[in-house]
Amino acid sequence: MTLGFTLRYSLKTLQVAASMLLAALTAPALAGGGHQHNHAEHGDTVEGIMVHAAVSPATAPGITTSAVYMTLENHRGNDLDLVGVSSPSFEMGHLHNTSMVDGLMTMAPVAQLSIPPHASVRFEPGGLHIMLMGAKVPLKPGDSFPVSLVFATGEEVSVSISVVKPGTASGHDHGSMKMN
């Protein structure tokens, strides 16, 4: 292992840690607030799937990771299995869940998220969220970018994500979820 590899790895780790810290510090403010809904564009929706309040906090200079928070509703009569996410604005995206383990905040990837029929799942700071890495441009309040939600059926829903000032996002509608 070379010093260059170790330094790059350490800088990436620091960037991810800084993003997690920013999300944790803004979590109380992000959880409350006004009533804002961003619905997937009519032409990009899949029948029976609805997205509300899809937002991402603006990033600090030099930070290339970000999180997406939203509420995802399943209005179908069967389980809806979310298996992936992507965005042309980022190099990669994953479903993640943040939790406390032995007094430490940890973040783990989620391979599949099953949403029961007629239920909703809230993606929120300190819990389930979409983690995006390798931003191609900085995210500033007022910007927007697309994210594709990929389901086990092969269906995709494109969602427009609004970039908001940290601490100004809103969300509600707690729901049930089963992570696989």
Short mmCIF file of N, CA, C and O in Angstrom, two decimals, residues 19-112:
data_model
loop_
_atom_site.label_atom_id
_atom_site.label_comp_id
_atom_site.label_asym_id
_atom_site.label_seq_id
_atom_site.Cartn_x
_atom_site.Cartn_y
_atom_site.Cartn_z
N SER A 19 -19.75 14.53 5.94
CA SER A 19 -21.14 14.54 5.45
C SER A 19 -22.08 13.94 6.47
O SER A 19 -23.18 14.45 6.69
N MET A 20 -21.65 12.83 7.10
CA MET A 20 -22.49 12.20 8.13
C MET A 20 -22.67 13.15 9.31
O MET A 20 -23.77 13.26 9.85
N LEU A 21 -21.60 13.84 9.70
CA LEU A 21 -21.68 14.78 10.80
C LEU A 21 -22.64 15.92 10.46
O LEU A 21 -23.48 16.31 11.27
N LEU A 22 -22.55 16.45 9.23
CA LEU A 22 -23.44 17.52 8.80
C LEU A 22 -24.89 17.04 8.85
O LEU A 22 -25.77 17.75 9.35
N ALA A 23 -25.16 15.82 8.38
CA ALA A 23 -26.51 15.28 8.41
C ALA A 23 -27.00 15.12 9.85
O ALA A 23 -28.13 15.45 10.18
N ALA A 24 -26.13 14.63 10.73
CA ALA A 24 -26.51 14.44 12.13
C ALA A 24 -26.78 15.77 12.83
O ALA A 24 -27.72 15.90 13.62
N LEU A 25 -25.98 16.79 12.54
CA LEU A 25 -26.15 18.09 13.18
C LEU A 25 -27.40 18.81 12.69
O LEU A 25 -28.01 19.57 13.43
N THR A 26 -27.79 18.57 11.44
CA THR A 26 -28.97 19.25 10.91
C THR A 26 -30.23 18.42 11.07
O THR A 26 -31.31 18.88 10.75
N ALA A 27 -30.12 17.20 11.58
CA ALA A 27 -31.28 16.31 11.69
C ALA A 27 -32.45 16.93 12.45
O ALA A 27 -33.58 16.85 12.00
N PRO A 28 -32.25 17.57 13.62
CA PRO A 28 -33.40 18.13 14.32
C PRO A 28 -34.14 19.17 13.49
O PRO A 28 -35.36 19.19 13.45
N ALA A 29 -33.43 20.01 12.80
CA ALA A 29 -34.07 21.04 12.00
C ALA A 29 -34.71 20.44 10.76
O ALA A 29 -35.76 20.89 10.31
N LEU A 30 -34.09 19.40 10.18
CA LEU A 30 -34.64 18.79 8.98
C LEU A 30 -35.93 18.04 9.28
O LEU A 30 -36.79 17.91 8.41
N ALA A 31 -36.08 17.54 10.49
CA ALA A 31 -37.24 16.74 10.81
C ALA A 31 -38.51 17.58 10.93
O ALA A 31 -39.60 17.09 10.71
N GLY A 32 -38.41 18.84 11.25
CA GLY A 32 -39.59 19.67 11.40
C GLY A 32 -39.78 20.57 10.22
O GLY A 32 -39.32 20.32 9.13
N GLY A 33 -40.55 21.64 10.43
CA GLY A 33 -40.67 22.65 9.39
C GLY A 33 -41.97 22.61 8.64
O GLY A 33 -42.94 22.01 9.05
N GLY A 34 -41.99 23.33 7.52
CA GLY A 34 -43.19 23.52 6.72
C GLY A 34 -43.61 22.29 5.96
O GLY A 34 -43.12 21.19 6.15
N HIS A 35 -44.53 22.52 5.05
CA HIS A 35 -45.18 21.45 4.30
C HIS A 35 -44.80 21.58 2.84
O HIS A 35 -45.32 22.42 2.13
N GLN A 36 -43.88 20.78 2.36
CA GLN A 36 -43.41 20.85 0.99
C GLN A 36 -43.51 19.47 0.35
O GLN A 36 -43.13 18.48 0.95
N HIS A 37 -44.07 19.42 -0.86
CA HIS A 37 -44.16 18.16 -1.58
C HIS A 37 -43.55 18.30 -2.95
O HIS A 37 -43.87 19.23 -3.68
N ASN A 38 -42.66 17.39 -3.32
CA ASN A 38 -42.13 17.28 -4.68
C ASN A 38 -42.57 15.93 -5.20
O ASN A 38 -42.17 14.90 -4.66
N HIS A 39 -43.41 15.94 -6.20
CA HIS A 39 -43.87 14.69 -6.78
C HIS A 39 -43.01 14.37 -8.00
O HIS A 39 -42.58 15.26 -8.70
N ALA A 40 -42.81 13.11 -8.25
CA ALA A 40 -42.10 12.71 -9.47
C ALA A 40 -42.89 13.26 -10.65
O ALA A 40 -44.11 13.38 -10.59
N GLU A 41 -42.20 13.63 -11.70
CA GLU A 41 -42.86 14.14 -12.89
C GLU A 41 -43.87 13.12 -13.39
O GLU A 41 -43.62 11.92 -13.37
N HIS A 42 -45.02 13.59 -13.87
CA HIS A 42 -46.10 12.71 -14.31
C HIS A 42 -45.61 11.66 -15.30
O HIS A 42 -45.93 10.49 -15.18
N GLY A 43 -44.80 12.06 -16.28
CA GLY A 43 -44.31 11.13 -17.29
C GLY A 43 -43.31 10.12 -16.76
O GLY A 43 -43.06 9.12 -17.41
N ASP A 44 -42.73 10.35 -15.59
CA ASP A 44 -41.71 9.47 -15.05
C ASP A 44 -42.20 8.60 -13.89
O ASP A 44 -41.43 7.86 -13.32
N THR A 45 -43.48 8.71 -13.56
CA THR A 45 -43.98 7.92 -12.44
C THR A 45 -44.39 6.54 -12.91
O THR A 45 -44.64 6.30 -14.08
N VAL A 46 -44.43 5.63 -11.97
CA VAL A 46 -44.94 4.29 -12.21
C VAL A 46 -46.21 4.19 -11.39
O VAL A 46 -46.24 4.59 -10.22
N GLU A 47 -47.26 3.66 -11.99
CA GLU A 47 -48.55 3.59 -11.31
C GLU A 47 -48.43 2.96 -9.92
O GLU A 47 -47.80 1.92 -9.76
N GLY A 48 -49.00 3.63 -8.95
CA GLY A 48 -49.01 3.11 -7.59
C GLY A 48 -47.81 3.49 -6.74
O GLY A 48 -47.69 3.04 -5.60
N ILE A 49 -46.89 4.30 -7.27
CA ILE A 49 -45.71 4.74 -6.51
C ILE A 49 -45.73 6.26 -6.44
O ILE A 49 -45.84 6.92 -7.47
N MET A 50 -45.64 6.82 -5.23
CA MET A 50 -45.65 8.27 -5.07
C MET A 50 -44.48 8.70 -4.18
O MET A 50 -44.17 8.03 -3.20
N VAL A 51 -43.86 9.81 -4.54
CA VAL A 51 -42.75 10.36 -3.77
C VAL A 51 -43.13 11.76 -3.31
O VAL A 51 -43.66 12.55 -4.09
N HIS A 52 -42.88 12.06 -2.03
CA HIS A 52 -43.15 13.37 -1.45
C HIS A 52 -41.88 13.96 -0.84
O HIS A 52 -41.05 13.22 -0.32
N ALA A 53 -41.78 15.26 -0.85
CA ALA A 53 -40.74 16.00 -0.12
C ALA A 53 -39.33 15.47 -0.39
O ALA A 53 -38.57 15.20 0.54
N ALA A 54 -38.96 15.32 -1.66
CA ALA A 54 -37.64 14.79 -2.02
C ALA A 54 -36.63 15.93 -2.01
O ALA A 54 -36.66 16.81 -2.86
N VAL A 55 -35.76 15.94 -0.99
CA VAL A 55 -34.80 17.02 -0.81
C VAL A 55 -33.42 16.49 -0.47
O VAL A 55 -33.27 15.36 0.00
N SER A 56 -32.43 17.34 -0.72
CA SER A 56 -31.05 17.05 -0.35
C SER A 56 -30.45 18.34 0.20
O SER A 56 -30.59 19.40 -0.43
N PRO A 57 -29.80 18.30 1.36
CA PRO A 57 -29.17 19.51 1.88
C PRO A 57 -28.01 19.96 1.00
O PRO A 57 -27.29 19.12 0.44
N ALA A 58 -27.83 21.25 0.86
CA ALA A 58 -26.68 21.80 0.13
C ALA A 58 -25.41 21.29 0.78
O ALA A 58 -25.37 21.01 1.98
N THR A 59 -24.36 21.15 -0.02
CA THR A 59 -23.10 20.64 0.50
C THR A 59 -22.12 21.77 0.79
O THR A 59 -22.16 22.82 0.16
N ALA A 60 -21.26 21.54 1.74
CA ALA A 60 -20.19 22.48 2.06
C ALA A 60 -19.12 22.41 0.96
O ALA A 60 -19.00 21.37 0.29
N PRO A 61 -18.35 23.47 0.77
CA PRO A 61 -17.30 23.45 -0.25
C PRO A 61 -16.36 22.25 -0.06
O PRO A 61 -15.95 21.94 1.06
N GLY A 62 -16.07 21.56 -1.15
CA GLY A 62 -15.16 20.43 -1.12
C GLY A 62 -15.79 19.10 -0.78
O GLY A 62 -15.15 18.06 -0.90
N ILE A 63 -17.03 19.10 -0.35
CA ILE A 63 -17.71 17.86 0.00
C ILE A 63 -18.40 17.31 -1.25
O ILE A 63 -19.14 18.02 -1.92
N THR A 64 -18.17 16.04 -1.56
CA THR A 64 -18.74 15.46 -2.78
C THR A 64 -19.75 14.35 -2.48
O THR A 64 -20.17 13.64 -3.38
N THR A 65 -20.14 14.21 -1.22
CA THR A 65 -21.18 13.26 -0.85
C THR A 65 -22.40 14.02 -0.37
O THR A 65 -22.29 15.13 0.16
N SER A 66 -23.55 13.42 -0.55
CA SER A 66 -24.79 14.04 -0.09
C SER A 66 -25.81 12.95 0.21
O SER A 66 -25.64 11.80 -0.20
N ALA A 67 -26.86 13.33 0.89
CA ALA A 67 -27.95 12.41 1.22
C ALA A 67 -29.24 12.95 0.63
O ALA A 67 -29.38 14.16 0.40
N VAL A 68 -30.18 12.05 0.37
CA VAL A 68 -31.51 12.43 -0.09
C VAL A 68 -32.51 11.92 0.92
O VAL A 68 -32.42 10.78 1.38
N TYR A 69 -33.46 12.79 1.26
CA TYR A 69 -34.53 12.45 2.19
C TYR A 69 -35.86 12.64 1.47
O TYR A 69 -36.02 13.57 0.67
N MET A 70 -36.83 11.78 1.76
CA MET A 70 -38.13 11.84 1.10
C MET A 70 -39.08 10.86 1.77
O MET A 70 -38.67 10.11 2.66
N THR A 71 -40.31 10.87 1.33
CA THR A 71 -41.26 9.84 1.71
C THR A 71 -41.65 9.10 0.44
O THR A 71 -42.00 9.72 -0.56
N LEU A 72 -41.57 7.78 0.47
CA LEU A 72 -41.91 6.92 -0.65
C LEU A 72 -43.14 6.12 -0.27
O LEU A 72 -43.14 5.43 0.75
N GLU A 73 -44.20 6.23 -1.10
CA GLU A 73 -45.47 5.55 -0.81
C GLU A 73 -45.73 4.44 -1.82
O GLU A 73 -45.51 4.62 -3.01
N ASN A 74 -46.22 3.32 -1.32
CA ASN A 74 -46.61 2.18 -2.15
C ASN A 74 -48.14 2.09 -2.12
O ASN A 74 -48.72 1.69 -1.12
N HIS A 75 -48.78 2.46 -3.22
CA HIS A 75 -50.24 2.39 -3.33
C HIS A 75 -50.68 1.14 -4.08
O HIS A 75 -51.82 1.05 -4.51
N ARG A 76 -49.80 0.18 -4.22
CA ARG A 76 -50.11 -1.06 -4.90
C ARG A 76 -50.63 -2.09 -3.90
O ARG A 76 -50.54 -1.92 -2.71
N GLY A 77 -51.09 -3.20 -4.42
CA GLY A 77 -51.61 -4.28 -3.58
C GLY A 77 -50.56 -5.32 -3.24
O GLY A 77 -50.90 -6.37 -2.70
N ASN A 78 -49.30 -5.08 -3.59
CA ASN A 78 -48.23 -6.03 -3.28
C ASN A 78 -47.00 -5.26 -2.80
O ASN A 78 -46.91 -4.05 -2.95
N ASP A 79 -46.04 -6.00 -2.21
CA ASP A 79 -44.80 -5.38 -1.75
C ASP A 79 -44.10 -4.67 -2.90
O ASP A 79 -44.15 -5.14 -4.04
N LEU A 80 -43.48 -3.57 -2.59
CA LEU A 80 -42.69 -2.81 -3.55
C LEU A 80 -41.25 -2.90 -3.07
O LEU A 80 -40.94 -2.50 -1.96
N ASP A 81 -40.37 -3.47 -3.89
CA ASP A 81 -38.98 -3.71 -3.49
C ASP A 81 -38.05 -2.75 -4.21
O ASP A 81 -37.80 -2.88 -5.41
N LEU A 82 -37.51 -1.77 -3.46
CA LEU A 82 -36.54 -0.82 -3.98
C LEU A 82 -35.16 -1.48 -3.88
O LEU A 82 -34.74 -1.87 -2.79
N VAL A 83 -34.48 -1.61 -5.02
CA VAL A 83 -33.20 -2.34 -5.04
C VAL A 83 -32.01 -1.49 -5.46
O VAL A 83 -30.87 -1.95 -5.39
N GLY A 84 -32.25 -0.25 -5.89
CA GLY A 84 -31.12 0.58 -6.29
C GLY A 84 -31.51 2.02 -6.55
O GLY A 84 -32.69 2.35 -6.67
N VAL A 85 -30.49 2.87 -6.60
CA VAL A 85 -30.67 4.28 -6.91
C VAL A 85 -29.48 4.73 -7.77
O VAL A 85 -28.39 4.16 -7.67
N SER A 86 -29.73 5.72 -8.61
CA SER A 86 -28.65 6.29 -9.40
C SER A 86 -28.99 7.73 -9.73
O SER A 86 -30.14 8.14 -9.63
N SER A 87 -27.97 8.48 -10.11
CA SER A 87 -28.16 9.87 -10.53
C SER A 87 -27.03 10.24 -11.49
O SER A 87 -25.87 9.95 -11.21
N PRO A 88 -27.38 10.89 -12.60
CA PRO A 88 -26.33 11.35 -13.50
C PRO A 88 -25.48 12.47 -12.89
O PRO A 88 -24.41 12.78 -13.39
N SER A 89 -25.93 13.04 -11.77
CA SER A 89 -25.20 14.11 -11.10
C SER A 89 -24.14 13.60 -10.13
O SER A 89 -23.37 14.38 -9.58
N PHE A 90 -24.11 12.26 -9.91
CA PHE A 90 -23.17 11.64 -8.97
C PHE A 90 -22.56 10.40 -9.59
O PHE A 90 -23.15 9.77 -10.46
N GLU A 91 -21.38 10.03 -9.11
CA GLU A 91 -20.72 8.83 -9.60
C GLU A 91 -21.45 7.56 -9.17
O GLU A 91 -21.49 6.59 -9.91
N MET A 92 -22.00 7.55 -7.95
CA MET A 92 -22.72 6.37 -7.47
C MET A 92 -23.70 6.74 -6.38
O MET A 92 -23.61 7.80 -5.75
N GLY A 93 -24.67 5.85 -6.19
CA GLY A 93 -25.68 6.04 -5.15
C GLY A 93 -26.03 4.71 -4.52
O GLY A 93 -25.97 3.67 -5.17
N HIS A 94 -26.38 4.76 -3.24
CA HIS A 94 -26.74 3.55 -2.49
C HIS A 94 -27.85 3.88 -1.50
O HIS A 94 -27.98 5.01 -1.06
N LEU A 95 -28.59 2.87 -1.12
CA LEU A 95 -29.51 2.97 0.00
C LEU A 95 -28.69 2.70 1.25
O LEU A 95 -27.90 1.75 1.28
N HIS A 96 -28.85 3.53 2.27
CA HIS A 96 -28.12 3.35 3.53
C HIS A 96 -29.07 3.50 4.71
O HIS A 96 -30.11 4.16 4.60
N ASN A 97 -28.67 2.93 5.81
CA ASN A 97 -29.39 3.12 7.07
C ASN A 97 -28.38 3.49 8.14
O ASN A 97 -27.34 2.85 8.29
N THR A 98 -28.67 4.55 8.86
CA THR A 98 -27.84 5.00 9.97
C THR A 98 -28.48 4.53 11.26
O THR A 98 -29.69 4.63 11.44
N SER A 99 -27.67 4.01 12.17
CA SER A 99 -28.18 3.57 13.47
C SER A 99 -27.08 3.70 14.51
O SER A 99 -25.91 3.86 14.19
N MET A 100 -27.49 3.64 15.76
CA MET A 100 -26.55 3.67 16.87
C MET A 100 -26.21 2.23 17.26
O MET A 100 -27.10 1.42 17.49
N VAL A 101 -24.92 1.91 17.30
CA VAL A 101 -24.45 0.59 17.71
C VAL A 101 -23.37 0.81 18.76
O VAL A 101 -22.35 1.43 18.50
N ASP A 102 -23.62 0.32 19.97
CA ASP A 102 -22.67 0.46 21.08
C ASP A 102 -22.24 1.91 21.28
O ASP A 102 -21.06 2.20 21.48
N GLY A 103 -23.19 2.82 21.18
CA GLY A 103 -22.92 4.23 21.41
C GLY A 103 -22.27 4.96 20.25
O GLY A 103 -21.97 6.14 20.36
N LEU A 104 -22.05 4.27 19.13
CA LEU A 104 -21.46 4.90 17.95
C LEU A 104 -22.46 4.92 16.81
O LEU A 104 -23.17 3.94 16.59
N MET A 105 -22.51 6.05 16.08
CA MET A 105 -23.36 6.11 14.92
C MET A 105 -22.69 5.37 13.78
O MET A 105 -21.54 5.63 13.45
N THR A 106 -23.41 4.41 13.19
CA THR A 106 -22.88 3.63 12.08
C THR A 106 -23.80 3.77 10.87
O THR A 106 -24.98 4.06 11.01
N MET A 107 -23.23 3.56 9.70
CA MET A 107 -24.01 3.62 8.47
C MET A 107 -23.74 2.34 7.70
O MET A 107 -22.58 1.97 7.50
N ALA A 108 -24.81 1.66 7.29
CA ALA A 108 -24.66 0.40 6.57
C ALA A 108 -25.50 0.42 5.30
O ALA A 108 -26.59 0.99 5.27
N PRO A 109 -25.00 -0.20 4.24
CA PRO A 109 -25.79 -0.28 3.00
C PRO A 109 -27.01 -1.17 3.19
O PRO A 109 -27.00 -2.10 4.00
N VAL A 110 -28.05 -0.88 2.44
CA VAL A 110 -29.28 -1.67 2.43
C VAL A 110 -29.42 -2.22 1.02
O VAL A 110 -29.53 -1.45 0.06
N ALA A 111 -29.41 -3.53 0.87
CA ALA A 111 -29.46 -4.15 -0.45
C ALA A 111 -30.84 -4.05 -1.08
O ALA A 111 -30.97 -3.88 -2.29
N GLN A 112 -31.88 -4.16 -0.25
CA GLN A 112 -33.26 -4.12 -0.76
C GLN A 112 -34.16 -3.58 0.34
O GLN A 112 -34.04 -3.97 1.48
#
